[in-house]
PDB file of C-alpha atoms and ligand atoms in Angstrom:
ATOM      1  CA  MET O   1     106.500  41.131  82.747  1.00 60.00           C
ATOM      2  CA  HIS O   2     104.910  41.614  86.128  1.00 78.00           C
ATOM      3  CA  ASP O   3     102.753  44.344  87.659  1.00 85.00           C
ATOM      4  CA  LEU O   4     104.455  44.579  91.035  1.00 86.00           C
ATOM      5  CA  GLU O   5     106.865  47.484  90.425  1.00 81.00           C
ATOM      6  CA  ASP O   6     105.113  49.871  92.816  1.00 78.00           C
ATOM      7  CA  LEU O   7     105.082  47.252  95.576  1.00 82.00           C
ATOM      8  CA  LYS O   8     108.831  47.038  95.887  1.00 77.00           C
ATOM      9  CA  SER O   9     108.760  49.593  98.703  1.00 78.00           C
ATOM     10  CA  ALA O  10     106.199  47.597 100.685  1.00 74.00           C
ATOM     11  CA  GLN O  11     107.707  46.170 103.855  1.00 91.00           C
ATOM     12  CA  THR O  12     104.753  44.082 104.933  1.00 95.00           C
ATOM     13  CA  LEU O  13     102.454  42.712 102.314  1.00 96.00           C
ATOM     14  CA  GLY O  14      99.211  40.776 102.527  1.00 97.00           C
ATOM     15  CA  ILE O  15      98.344  38.341  99.766  1.00 97.00           C
ATOM     16  CA  MET O  16      94.682  37.572  99.175  1.00 98.00           C
ATOM     17  CA  GLY O  17      94.349  34.708  96.728  1.00 96.00           C
ATOM     18  CA  GLY O  18      91.058  33.415  95.423  1.00 96.00           C
ATOM     19  CA  THR O  19      88.990  32.482  92.438  1.00 95.00           C
ATOM     20  CA  PHE O  20      86.828  35.569  93.042  1.00 98.00           C
ATOM     21  CA  ASP O  21      83.997  34.224  90.889  1.00 97.00           C
ATOM     22  CA  PRO O  22      82.722  36.769  91.873  1.00 98.00           C
ATOM     23  CA  ILE O  23      84.501  38.819  94.552  1.00 98.00           C
ATOM     24  CA  HIS O  24      82.216  39.676  97.497  1.00 98.00           C
ATOM     25  CA  PHE O  25      82.184  41.444 100.874  1.00 98.00           C
ATOM     26  CA  GLY O  26      83.496  38.319 102.650  1.00 98.00           C
ATOM     27  CA  HIS O  27      86.780  38.685 100.722  1.00 98.00           C
ATOM     28  CA  LEU O  28      86.944  42.434 101.241  1.00 98.00           C
ATOM     29  CA  VAL O  29      86.290  42.329 104.982  1.00 98.00           C
ATOM     30  CA  ALA O  30      88.886  39.561 105.385  1.00 98.00           C
ATOM     31  CA  ALA O  31      91.522  41.597 103.531  1.00 98.00           C
ATOM     32  CA  GLU O  32      90.753  44.872 105.310  1.00 98.00           C
ATOM     33  CA  THR O  33      90.621  43.333 108.793  1.00 98.00           C
ATOM     34  CA  ALA O  34      93.951  41.577 108.193  1.00 98.00           C
ATOM     35  CA  ARG O  35      95.500  44.756 106.742  1.00 98.00           C
ATOM     36  CA  VAL O  36      94.670  46.770 109.842  1.00 98.00           C
ATOM     37  CA  ALA O  37      95.329  44.029 112.429  1.00 98.00           C
ATOM     38  CA  PHE O  38      98.781  43.170 111.037  1.00 97.00           C
ATOM     39  CA  GLY O  39      99.764  46.698 109.935  1.00 97.00           C
ATOM     40  CA  LEU O  40     100.177  45.570 106.328  1.00 97.00           C
ATOM     41  CA  ASP O  41     101.308  48.265 103.870  1.00 95.00           C
ATOM     42  CA  LYS O  42      99.126  46.734 101.213  1.00 96.00           C
ATOM     43  CA  VAL O  43      96.942  43.713 100.518  1.00 97.00           C
ATOM     44  CA  LEU O  44      97.457  42.329  97.070  1.00 97.00           C
ATOM     45  CA  PHE O  45      94.514  40.502  95.512  1.00 98.00           C
ATOM     46  CA  ILE O  46      95.644  37.718  93.200  1.00 97.00           C
ATOM     47  CA  PRO O  47      92.871  36.076  91.166  1.00 96.00           C
ATOM     48  CA  THR O  48      93.732  32.510  90.198  1.00 94.00           C
ATOM     49  CA  GLY O  49      94.251  31.743  86.554  1.00 89.00           C
ATOM     50  CA  GLN O  50      93.175  28.125  86.469  1.00 79.00           C
ATOM     51  CA  PRO O  51      92.142  26.911  89.950  1.00 72.00           C
ATOM     52  CA  PRO O  52      93.533  23.354  90.299  1.00 71.00           C
ATOM     53  CA  HIS O  53      90.793  22.258  92.720  1.00 67.00           C
ATOM     54  CA  LYS O  54      87.742  23.790  91.047  1.00 62.00           C
ATOM     55  CA  VAL O  55      87.058  21.368  88.259  1.00 61.00           C
ATOM     56  CA  GLU O  56      83.490  20.606  89.264  1.00 60.00           C
ATOM     57  CA  HIS O  57      82.035  23.807  87.867  1.00 70.00           C
ATOM     58  CA  ARG O  58      82.825  26.141  85.005  1.00 83.00           C
ATOM     59  CA  VAL O  59      84.916  29.063  86.167  1.00 92.00           C
ATOM     60  CA  THR O  60      84.380  32.507  84.629  1.00 95.00           C
ATOM     61  CA  ASP O  61      87.090  33.804  82.299  1.00 95.00           C
ATOM     62  CA  PRO O  62      90.121  34.938  84.353  1.00 95.00           C
ATOM     63  CA  TRP O  63      90.172  38.450  82.880  1.00 96.00           C
ATOM     64  CA  GLU O  64      86.490  38.937  83.714  1.00 97.00           C
ATOM     65  CA  ARG O  65      87.150  37.852  87.305  1.00 97.00           C
ATOM     66  CA  PHE O  66      90.164  40.187  87.304  1.00 98.00           C
ATOM     67  CA  GLU O  67      87.920  43.044  86.125  1.00 98.00           C
ATOM     68  CA  MET O  68      85.436  42.416  88.953  1.00 98.00           C
ATOM     69  CA  VAL O  69      88.258  42.451  91.531  1.00 98.00           C
ATOM     70  CA  LYS O  70      89.553  45.678  89.991  1.00 98.00           C
ATOM     71  CA  LEU O  71      86.163  47.325  90.454  1.00 98.00           C
ATOM     72  CA  ALA O  72      85.946  46.060  94.033  1.00 98.00           C
ATOM     73  CA  VAL O  73      89.394  47.176  95.227  1.00 98.00           C
ATOM     74  CA  ALA O  74      89.593  50.516  93.387  1.00 97.00           C
ATOM     75  CA  ALA O  75      88.360  52.647  96.295  1.00 95.00           C
ATOM     76  CA  ASN O  76      90.874  51.327  98.868  1.00 98.00           C
ATOM     77  CA  THR O  77      94.455  52.630  98.560  1.00 96.00           C
ATOM     78  CA  GLY O  78      95.505  49.834 100.915  1.00 96.00           C
ATOM     79  CA  PHE O  79      94.466  47.279  98.314  1.00 97.00           C
ATOM     80  CA  GLY O  80      96.249  46.258  95.123  1.00 96.00           C
ATOM     81  CA  LEU O  81      95.703  43.726  92.369  1.00 97.00           C
ATOM     82  CA  SER O  82      98.017  41.469  90.408  1.00 96.00           C
ATOM     83  CA  ARG O  83      97.637  39.371  87.304  1.00 95.00           C
ATOM     84  CA  ILE O  84     100.652  37.147  87.984  1.00 94.00           C
ATOM     85  CA  GLU O  85      98.595  33.968  88.369  1.00 94.00           C
ATOM     86  CA  ILE O  86      96.513  34.711  85.304  1.00 94.00           C
ATOM     87  CA  MET O  87      99.638  35.237  83.210  1.00 93.00           C
ATOM     88  CA  ARG O  88     101.203  31.939  84.257  1.00 89.00           C
ATOM     89  CA  GLU O  89     100.385  28.928  82.108  1.00 83.00           C
ATOM     90  CA  GLY O  90      98.694  25.876  83.603  1.00 80.00           C
ATOM     91  CA  PRO O  91      96.984  25.365  86.969  1.00 80.00           C
ATOM     92  CA  SER O  92      97.613  28.088  89.583  1.00 80.00           C
ATOM     93  CA  TYR O  93      99.496  26.617  92.502  1.00 84.00           C
ATOM     94  CA  THR O  94      99.943  28.902  95.492  1.00 86.00           C
ATOM     95  CA  ILE O  95     103.498  27.719  96.051  1.00 88.00           C
ATOM     96  CA  ASP O  96     104.511  28.852  92.531  1.00 90.00           C
ATOM     97  CA  THR O  97     102.932  32.264  93.142  1.00 92.00           C
ATOM     98  CA  LEU O  98     104.704  32.702  96.455  1.00 93.00           C
ATOM     99  CA  ARG O  99     108.045  31.747  94.928  1.00 93.00           C
ATOM    100  CA  GLU O 100     107.487  34.258  92.121  1.00 93.00           C
ATOM    101  CA  LEU O 101     106.502  36.988  94.587  1.00 93.00           C
ATOM    102  CA  ARG O 102     109.461  36.214  96.807  1.00 92.00           C
ATOM    103  CA  GLY O 103     111.751  36.531  93.776  1.00 92.00           C
ATOM    104  CA  ILE O 104     110.444  40.016  92.991  1.00 92.00           C
ATOM    105  CA  LEU O 105     109.777  41.361  96.489  1.00 91.00           C
ATOM    106  CA  VAL O 106     112.949  40.015  98.020  1.00 90.00           C
ATOM    107  CA  ASP O 107     112.760  41.745 101.404  1.00 90.00           C
ATOM    108  CA  ALA O 108     109.010  41.953 101.972  1.00 93.00           C
ATOM    109  CA  ASP O 109     107.408  40.316 104.965  1.00 95.00           C
ATOM    110  CA  LEU O 110     104.715  38.275 103.194  1.00 96.00           C
ATOM    111  CA  HIS O 111     101.397  37.336 104.804  1.00 97.00           C
ATOM    112  CA  PHE O 112      99.084  34.954 103.016  1.00 96.00           C
ATOM    113  CA  ILE O 113      95.464  35.607 104.015  1.00 97.00           C
ATOM    114  CA  THR O 114      93.168  32.621 103.890  1.00 95.00           C
ATOM    115  CA  GLY O 115      89.738  31.587 105.118  1.00 95.00           C
ATOM    116  CA  ALA O 116      89.441  28.592 107.426  1.00 88.00           C
ATOM    117  CA  ASP O 117      88.100  26.404 104.592  1.00 89.00           C
ATOM    118  CA  ALA O 118      90.989  27.240 102.296  1.00 89.00           C
ATOM    119  CA  LEU O 119      93.538  26.694 105.060  1.00 85.00           C
ATOM    120  CA  ARG O 120      92.136  23.223 105.614  1.00 80.00           C
ATOM    121  CA  SER O 121      92.460  22.388 101.950  1.00 79.00           C
ATOM    122  CA  MET O 122      95.914  23.990 101.882  1.00 77.00           C
ATOM    123  CA  LEU O 123      97.160  20.919 103.674  1.00 71.00           C
ATOM    124  CA  SER O 124      96.381  19.028 100.502  1.00 70.00           C
ATOM    125  CA  TRP O 125      97.994  21.657  98.267  1.00 64.00           C
ATOM    126  CA  ARG O 126     101.432  21.366  96.877  1.00 71.00           C
ATOM    127  CA  GLU O 127     104.245  21.699  99.418  1.00 79.00           C
ATOM    128  CA  PRO O 128     102.418  23.117 102.468  1.00 78.00           C
ATOM    129  CA  GLU O 129     105.641  23.265 104.523  1.00 81.00           C
ATOM    130  CA  GLU O 130     107.246  25.341 101.793  1.00 86.00           C
ATOM    131  CA  ILE O 131     104.261  27.690 101.740  1.00 87.00           C
ATOM    132  CA  ILE O 132     104.632  28.553 105.396  1.00 86.00           C
ATOM    133  CA  ALA O 133     108.391  28.829 105.033  1.00 89.00           C
ATOM    134  CA  LEU O 134     107.898  31.535 102.386  1.00 92.00           C
ATOM    135  CA  THR O 135     105.022  33.415 103.984  1.00 93.00           C
ATOM    136  CA  LYS O 136     103.264  33.888 107.272  1.00 95.00           C
ATOM    137  CA  VAL O 137      99.668  32.710 107.108  1.00 94.00           C
ATOM    138  CA  ILE O 138      96.723  34.680 108.473  1.00 95.00           C
ATOM    139  CA  SER O 139      93.842  32.311 108.968  1.00 94.00           C
ATOM    140  CA  VAL O 140      90.612  34.332 109.077  1.00 96.00           C
ATOM    141  CA  SER O 141      87.402  33.020 110.592  1.00 95.00           C
ATOM    142  CA  ARG O 142      84.573  32.035 108.262  1.00 95.00           C
ATOM    143  CA  PRO O 143      81.063  31.006 109.346  1.00 95.00           C
ATOM    144  CA  GLY O 144      80.551  27.267 108.974  1.00 93.00           C
ATOM    145  CA  TYR O 145      84.252  26.413 109.088  1.00 91.00           C
ATOM    146  CA  PRO O 146      85.413  25.941 112.706  1.00 86.00           C
ATOM    147  CA  LEU O 147      89.105  26.412 113.389  1.00 77.00           C
ATOM    148  CA  GLN O 148      89.769  24.461 116.593  1.00 74.00           C
ATOM    149  CA  ASP O 149      90.401  20.947 115.320  1.00 77.00           C
ATOM    150  CA  LEU O 150      92.021  22.385 112.222  1.00 78.00           C
ATOM    151  CA  PHE O 151      95.048  23.428 114.229  1.00 77.00           C
ATOM    152  CA  GLU O 152      95.441  19.922 115.619  1.00 77.00           C
ATOM    153  CA  THR O 153      95.548  18.667 112.052  1.00 76.00           C
ATOM    154  CA  ILE O 154      98.076  21.300 111.072  1.00 79.00           C
ATOM    155  CA  ASP O 155     100.273  20.258 114.011  1.00 78.00           C
ATOM    156  CA  GLN O 156     100.640  16.858 112.403  1.00 76.00           C
ATOM    157  CA  TYR O 157     101.372  18.165 108.920  1.00 73.00           C
ATOM    158  CA  VAL O 158     103.558  21.144 109.692  1.00 75.00           C
ATOM    159  CA  PRO O 159     105.124  20.887 113.148  1.00 73.00           C
ATOM    160  CA  GLY O 160     106.502  24.133 114.559  1.00 73.00           C
ATOM    161  CA  HIS O 161     104.096  26.377 112.659  1.00 76.00           C
ATOM    162  CA  GLN O 162     103.074  28.398 115.746  1.00 75.00           C
ATOM    163  CA  ASP O 163     105.013  31.506 114.840  1.00 81.00           C
ATOM    164  CA  ARG O 164     104.016  31.266 111.159  1.00 88.00           C
ATOM    165  CA  ILE O 165     100.250  30.703 111.220  1.00 89.00           C
ATOM    166  CA  PHE O 166      98.011  33.240 112.968  1.00 92.00           C
ATOM    167  CA  GLN O 167      94.295  33.116 113.664  1.00 92.00           C
ATOM    168  CA  LEU O 168      92.261  36.253 113.082  1.00 95.00           C
ATOM    169  CA  LYS O 169      88.633  36.698 114.014  1.00 95.00           C
ATOM    170  CA  ILE O 170      86.783  38.839 111.500  1.00 97.00           C
ATOM    171  CA  PRO O 171      83.137  39.983 111.255  1.00 97.00           C
ATOM    172  CA  ALA O 172      81.179  36.879 110.310  1.00 97.00           C
ATOM    173  CA  LEU O 173      79.695  37.136 106.830  1.00 98.00           C
ATOM    174  CA  ALA O 174      78.072  33.961 105.564  1.00 97.00           C
ATOM    175  CA  ILE O 175      78.621  34.979 101.952  1.00 98.00           C
ATOM    176  CA  SER O 176      80.127  32.741  99.278  1.00 98.00           C
ATOM    177  CA  SER O 177      80.647  33.078  95.542  1.00 98.00           C
ATOM    178  CA  THR O 178      78.843  29.756  95.106  1.00 97.00           C
ATOM    179  CA  ASP O 179      75.742  31.191  96.786  1.00 98.00           C
ATOM    180  CA  ILE O 180      75.937  34.404  94.754  1.00 98.00           C
ATOM    181  CA  ARG O 181      76.121  32.419  91.488  1.00 97.00           C
ATOM    182  CA  ALA O 182      73.114  30.323  92.564  1.00 97.00           C
ATOM    183  CA  ARG O 183      71.184  33.461  93.460  1.00 98.00           C
ATOM    184  CA  VAL O 184      71.794  35.029  90.066  1.00 98.00           C
ATOM    185  CA  GLN O 185      70.797  31.820  88.338  1.00 97.00           C
ATOM    186  CA  GLU O 186      67.581  31.612  90.331  1.00 97.00           C
ATOM    187  CA  GLY O 187      66.797  35.332  90.044  1.00 97.00           C
ATOM    188  CA  ARG O 188      67.218  35.989  93.778  1.00 98.00           C
ATOM    189  CA  PRO O 189      68.826  39.219  95.056  1.00 98.00           C
ATOM    190  CA  ILE O 190      72.586  39.706  95.484  1.00 98.00           C
ATOM    191  CA  ARG O 191      72.516  43.354  96.503  1.00 98.00           C
ATOM    192  CA  TYR O 192      74.510  44.062  99.741  1.00 98.00           C
ATOM    193  CA  LEU O 193      76.478  40.827  99.328  1.00 98.00           C
ATOM    194  CA  LEU O 194      79.053  42.456  97.056  1.00 98.00           C
ATOM    195  CA  PRO O 195      79.963  45.966  95.811  1.00 98.00           C
ATOM    196  CA  ASP O 196      77.322  47.642  93.612  1.00 98.00           C
ATOM    197  CA  ASP O 197      79.839  48.098  90.778  1.00 98.00           C
ATOM    198  CA  VAL O 198      80.499  44.365  90.726  1.00 98.00           C
ATOM    199  CA  LYS O 199      76.775  43.631  90.776  1.00 98.00           C
ATOM    200  CA  SER O 200      76.254  45.973  87.808  1.00 98.00           C
ATOM    201  CA  TYR O 201      79.134  44.345  85.929  1.00 98.00           C
ATOM    202  CA  ILE O 202      77.655  40.876  86.487  1.00 98.00           C
ATOM    203  CA  GLU O 203      74.321  42.080  85.159  1.00 98.00           C
ATOM    204  CA  LYS O 204      75.836  43.884  82.185  1.00 98.00           C
ATOM    205  CA  ARG O 205      77.891  40.848  81.155  1.00 97.00           C
ATOM    206  CA  GLY O 206      75.119  38.355  81.937  1.00 97.00           C
ATOM    207  CA  PHE O 207      77.281  36.150  84.180  1.00 97.00           C
ATOM    208  CA  TYR O 208      75.895  33.163  86.104  1.00 97.00           C
ATOM    209  CA  ARG O 209      72.444  33.255  84.535  1.00 95.00           C
ATOM    210  CA  ASP O 210      72.769  29.779  83.110  1.00 87.00           C
ATOM    211  CA  SER O 211      75.621  28.148  84.990  1.00 65.00           C
TER     212      SER O 211
HETATM  213  P1  ATP C 301      83.433  29.573  96.048  1.00 82.61           P
HETATM  214  O1  ATP C 301      82.108  29.412  96.724  1.00 82.61           O
HETATM  215  O2  ATP C 301      83.356  29.656  94.566  1.00 82.61           O
HETATM  216  O3  ATP C 301      84.492  28.626  96.543  1.00 82.61           O
HETATM  217  P2  ATP C 301      84.331  31.590  97.906  1.00 82.61           P
HETATM  218  O4  ATP C 301      83.262  32.496  98.407  1.00 82.61           O
HETATM  219  O5  ATP C 301      84.768  30.478  98.795  1.00 82.61           O
HETATM  220  O6  ATP C 301      83.926  31.053  96.470  1.00 82.61           O
HETATM  221  P3  ATP C 301      87.030  31.968  97.048  1.00 82.61           P
HETATM  222  O7  ATP C 301      87.431  32.804  95.882  1.00 82.61           O
HETATM  223  O8  ATP C 301      87.017  30.497  96.936  1.00 82.61           O
HETATM  224  O9  ATP C 301      85.563  32.497  97.516  1.00 82.61           O
HETATM  225  O10 ATP C 301      87.845  32.378  98.347  1.00 82.61           O
HETATM  226  C1  ATP C 301      89.029  33.115  98.363  1.00 82.61           C
HETATM  227  C2  ATP C 301      89.511  33.239  99.809  1.00 82.61           C
HETATM  228  O11 ATP C 301      88.579  34.022 100.574  1.00 82.61           O
HETATM  229  C3  ATP C 301      89.593  31.889 100.545  1.00 82.61           C
HETATM  230  O12 ATP C 301      90.719  31.929 101.407  1.00 82.61           O
HETATM  231  C4  ATP C 301      88.313  31.847 101.342  1.00 82.61           C
HETATM  232  O13 ATP C 301      88.417  31.034 102.486  1.00 82.61           O
HETATM  233  C5  ATP C 301      88.135  33.313 101.724  1.00 82.61           C
HETATM  234  N1  ATP C 301      86.733  33.668 101.954  1.00 82.61           N
HETATM  235  C6  ATP C 301      85.733  33.640 101.039  1.00 82.61           C
HETATM  236  N2  ATP C 301      84.574  34.035 101.565  1.00 82.61           N
HETATM  237  C7  ATP C 301      84.821  34.324 102.874  1.00 82.61           C
HETATM  238  C8  ATP C 301      83.987  34.777 103.978  1.00 82.61           C
HETATM  239  N3  ATP C 301      82.693  34.986 103.813  1.00 82.61           N
HETATM  240  N4  ATP C 301      84.595  34.970 105.181  1.00 82.61           N
HETATM  241  C9  ATP C 301      85.913  34.731 105.324  1.00 82.61           C
HETATM  242  N5  ATP C 301      86.758  34.312 104.346  1.00 82.61           N
HETATM  243  C10 ATP C 301      86.217  34.101 103.126  1.00 82.61           C
HETATM  244 MG1   MG C 302      85.983  28.909  98.058  1.00 82.61          MG
END
């Protein structure tokens, strides 16, 4: 069972993957800027089930992260949300997700949206050449993660990527989930870093207080 029925008419689709622990305005501005710049019919947020590379800290329950994303994307009809990674057993590998999406949305023009840091680590993910064969990649700028030398590295790993990987400059927001979690733990403010509804949910559920 998947939750992508109403996306079958989408011609061009953005995919915004992340742990979203919690979702914040950096994610939302990346998705919205990419949606408009590339004329995407929809950007689909896909929270990871079990992030393979985030073993160093405890990750919040997938359905709680899903709930926070739901609150954050509700007001934008150009945004959608899928639980396909959460439903899949084992670590969430992007390549598996893209293959699954491709199987369901056979004709869609897929665009994987990723911050510069995640693109860099993508080279160490499973099957990077396969990823860019299945989807175009929109590499959005992120403060603290320069892009220049990254593309030289990509040249070595995935030759001929020029028409598959695009750079997109977005408003610079030096916001990260790691910083938000630390702020909550230390009792510092998080208002204006993420949607108010998400902030309220974090407070109600008592997340990150003793991480
Ligand atoms: P953490 O600190 O826990 O790693 P994060 O803020 O990096 O959290 P993720 O869920 O890891 O958020 O990121 C999901 C995607 O969003 C990644 O592609 C990441 O590069 C991108 N992203 C996150 N924050 C920003 C930001 N402020 N600007 C641009 N892209 C961002
Ligand atoms: Mg991250």
